[in-house]
XYZ file of C-alpha atoms in Angstrom:
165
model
C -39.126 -11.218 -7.229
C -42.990 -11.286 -8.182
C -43.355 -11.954 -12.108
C -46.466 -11.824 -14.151
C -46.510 -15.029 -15.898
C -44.749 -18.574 -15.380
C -41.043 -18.712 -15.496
C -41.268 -21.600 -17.233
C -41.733 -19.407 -20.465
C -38.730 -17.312 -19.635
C -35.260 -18.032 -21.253
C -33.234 -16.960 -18.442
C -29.861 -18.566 -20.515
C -28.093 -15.066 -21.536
C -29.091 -13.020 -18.861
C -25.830 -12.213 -16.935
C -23.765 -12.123 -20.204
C -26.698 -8.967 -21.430
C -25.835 -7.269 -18.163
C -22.885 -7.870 -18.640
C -22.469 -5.826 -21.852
C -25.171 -3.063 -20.211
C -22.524 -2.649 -17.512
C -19.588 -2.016 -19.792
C -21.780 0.418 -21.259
C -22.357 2.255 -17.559
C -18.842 2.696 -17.373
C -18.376 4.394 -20.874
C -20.891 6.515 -19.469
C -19.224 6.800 -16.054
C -15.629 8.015 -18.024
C -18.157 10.736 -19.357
C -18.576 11.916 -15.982
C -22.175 10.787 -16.203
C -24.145 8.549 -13.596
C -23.039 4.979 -14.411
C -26.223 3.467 -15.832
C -26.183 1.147 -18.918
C -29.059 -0.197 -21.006
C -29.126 -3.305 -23.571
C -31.932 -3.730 -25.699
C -32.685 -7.602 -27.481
C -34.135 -9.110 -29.701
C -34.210 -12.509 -31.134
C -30.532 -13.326 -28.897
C -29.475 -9.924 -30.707
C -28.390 -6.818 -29.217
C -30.404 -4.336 -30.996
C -30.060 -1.095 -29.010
C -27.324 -0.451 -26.800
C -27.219 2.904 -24.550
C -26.078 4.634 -21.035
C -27.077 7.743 -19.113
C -26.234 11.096 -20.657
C -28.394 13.854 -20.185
C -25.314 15.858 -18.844
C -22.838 15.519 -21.863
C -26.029 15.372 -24.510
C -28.163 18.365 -22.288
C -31.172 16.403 -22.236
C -33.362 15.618 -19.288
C -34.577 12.278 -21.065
C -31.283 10.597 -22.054
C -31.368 8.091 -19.673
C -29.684 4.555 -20.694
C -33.181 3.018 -21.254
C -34.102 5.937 -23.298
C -30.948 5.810 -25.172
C -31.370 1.874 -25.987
C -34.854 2.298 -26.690
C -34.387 4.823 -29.494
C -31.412 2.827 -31.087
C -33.544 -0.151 -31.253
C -36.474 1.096 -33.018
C -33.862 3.189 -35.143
C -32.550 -0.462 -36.170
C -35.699 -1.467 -36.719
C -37.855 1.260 -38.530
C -40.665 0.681 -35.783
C -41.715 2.566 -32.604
C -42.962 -0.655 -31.562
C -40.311 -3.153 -30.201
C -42.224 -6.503 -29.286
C -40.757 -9.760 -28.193
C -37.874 -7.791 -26.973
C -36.032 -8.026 -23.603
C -34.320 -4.519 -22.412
C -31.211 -4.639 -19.970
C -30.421 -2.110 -17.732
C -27.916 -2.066 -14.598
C -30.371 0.140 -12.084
C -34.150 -0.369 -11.712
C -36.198 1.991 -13.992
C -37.609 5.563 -13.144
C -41.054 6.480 -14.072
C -40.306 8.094 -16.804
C -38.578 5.307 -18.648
C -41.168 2.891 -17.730
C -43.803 4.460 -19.496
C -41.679 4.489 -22.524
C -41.051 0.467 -21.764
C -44.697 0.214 -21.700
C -45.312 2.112 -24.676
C -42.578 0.697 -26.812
C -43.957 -2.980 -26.057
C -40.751 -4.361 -24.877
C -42.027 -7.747 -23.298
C -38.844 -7.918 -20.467
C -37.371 -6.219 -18.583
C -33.958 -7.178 -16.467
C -32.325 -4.730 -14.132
C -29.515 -4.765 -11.623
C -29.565 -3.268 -8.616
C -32.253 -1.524 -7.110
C -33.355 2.485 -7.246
C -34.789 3.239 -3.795
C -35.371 6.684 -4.086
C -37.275 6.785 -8.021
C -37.341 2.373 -8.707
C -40.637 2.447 -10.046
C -40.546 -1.130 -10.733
C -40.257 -2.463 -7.168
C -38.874 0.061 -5.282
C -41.504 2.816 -5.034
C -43.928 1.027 -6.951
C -45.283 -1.673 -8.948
C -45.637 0.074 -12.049
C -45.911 -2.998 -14.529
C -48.529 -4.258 -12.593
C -50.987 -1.517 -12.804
C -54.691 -2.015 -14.023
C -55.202 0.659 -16.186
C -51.715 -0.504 -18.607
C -53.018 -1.560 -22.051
C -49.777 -3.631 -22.238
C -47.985 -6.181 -19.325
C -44.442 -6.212 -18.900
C -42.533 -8.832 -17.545
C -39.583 -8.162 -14.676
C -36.904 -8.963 -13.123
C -34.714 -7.730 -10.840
C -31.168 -8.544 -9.267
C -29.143 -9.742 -12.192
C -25.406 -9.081 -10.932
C -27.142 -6.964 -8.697
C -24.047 -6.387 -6.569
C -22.194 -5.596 -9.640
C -24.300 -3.207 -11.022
C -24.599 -1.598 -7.547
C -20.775 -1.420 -6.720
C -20.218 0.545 -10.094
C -22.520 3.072 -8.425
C -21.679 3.133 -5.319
C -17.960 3.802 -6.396
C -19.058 6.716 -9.019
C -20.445 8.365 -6.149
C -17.953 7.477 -3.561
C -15.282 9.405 -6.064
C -17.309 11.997 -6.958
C -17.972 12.683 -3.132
C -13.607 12.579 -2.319
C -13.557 14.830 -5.203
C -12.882 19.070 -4.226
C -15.267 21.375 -5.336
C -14.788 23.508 -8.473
């Protein structure tokens, strides 16, 4: 996986136990009936926003997990801005939550398993990498990748054996 800057500057120490807590998030989300994605948001070793996909239950286009975590965190912390902070998410990012990474300032971000069809992190593009950003992003992908994937793949799996209404 390409990063930005040296890993050397990168405390890698709590990564699987944050994905960890993203996934049980996906699957609250996933007893919802929604599309298992989870999203952790830290700061300072602290989980400061915590959120997973429901733009079905909530009727909202934009609640994806990132989104969700996103606005919990700066709720926490009175500021749009959320510097220093590492968000956690179980599937790669769409374009439409990166730009809100970007924008927010987070300064990581971890995700699972890839998004081929809208990953706009590695998958269909290397967003955080683009010239015309006014703020980098650090990235990493495949943290209990196979997890994070297999709680998808078994949403869908179900939802596919299910008959239609």
């Amino acid at each position: 996986m390409r990063q930005i800057r040296p890993a050397a500057i990168i405390d890698r120490s709590r990564d699987r136990e944050f994905m960890r807590e993203a996934l049980a998030l996906a699957a609250q989300g996933a007893a919802l009936g929604e599309v298992p994605v989870g999203a952790v948001l830290v700061q300072d070793g602290e989980i400061i926003g915590r959120g997973f996909n429901c733009p079905i239950t909530g009727s909202d286009p934009s609640a994806h997990a990132e989104m969700v975590a996103i606005r919990a965190a700066a709720q926490a912390v009175s500021n749009y801005r959320l510097p220093g902070s590492t968000l956690y998410v179980t599937l790669e990012p769409c374009s439409m939550c990166a730009g809100l990474i970007v924008h927010s300032r987070i300064a990581r971000v971890v995700y699972g398993a890839l998004e081929p069809k809208a990953g706009i992190v590695q998958s269909q593009g290397q967003f955080f990498t683009q010239g015309f950003l006014n703020h980098r992003v650090l990235y990493e992908g495949g943290v209990l990748a196979q997890e994070c994937g297999a709680v998808l793949s078994e949403f869908f799996k179900a939802r596919r054996a299910k008959p239609a209404d």
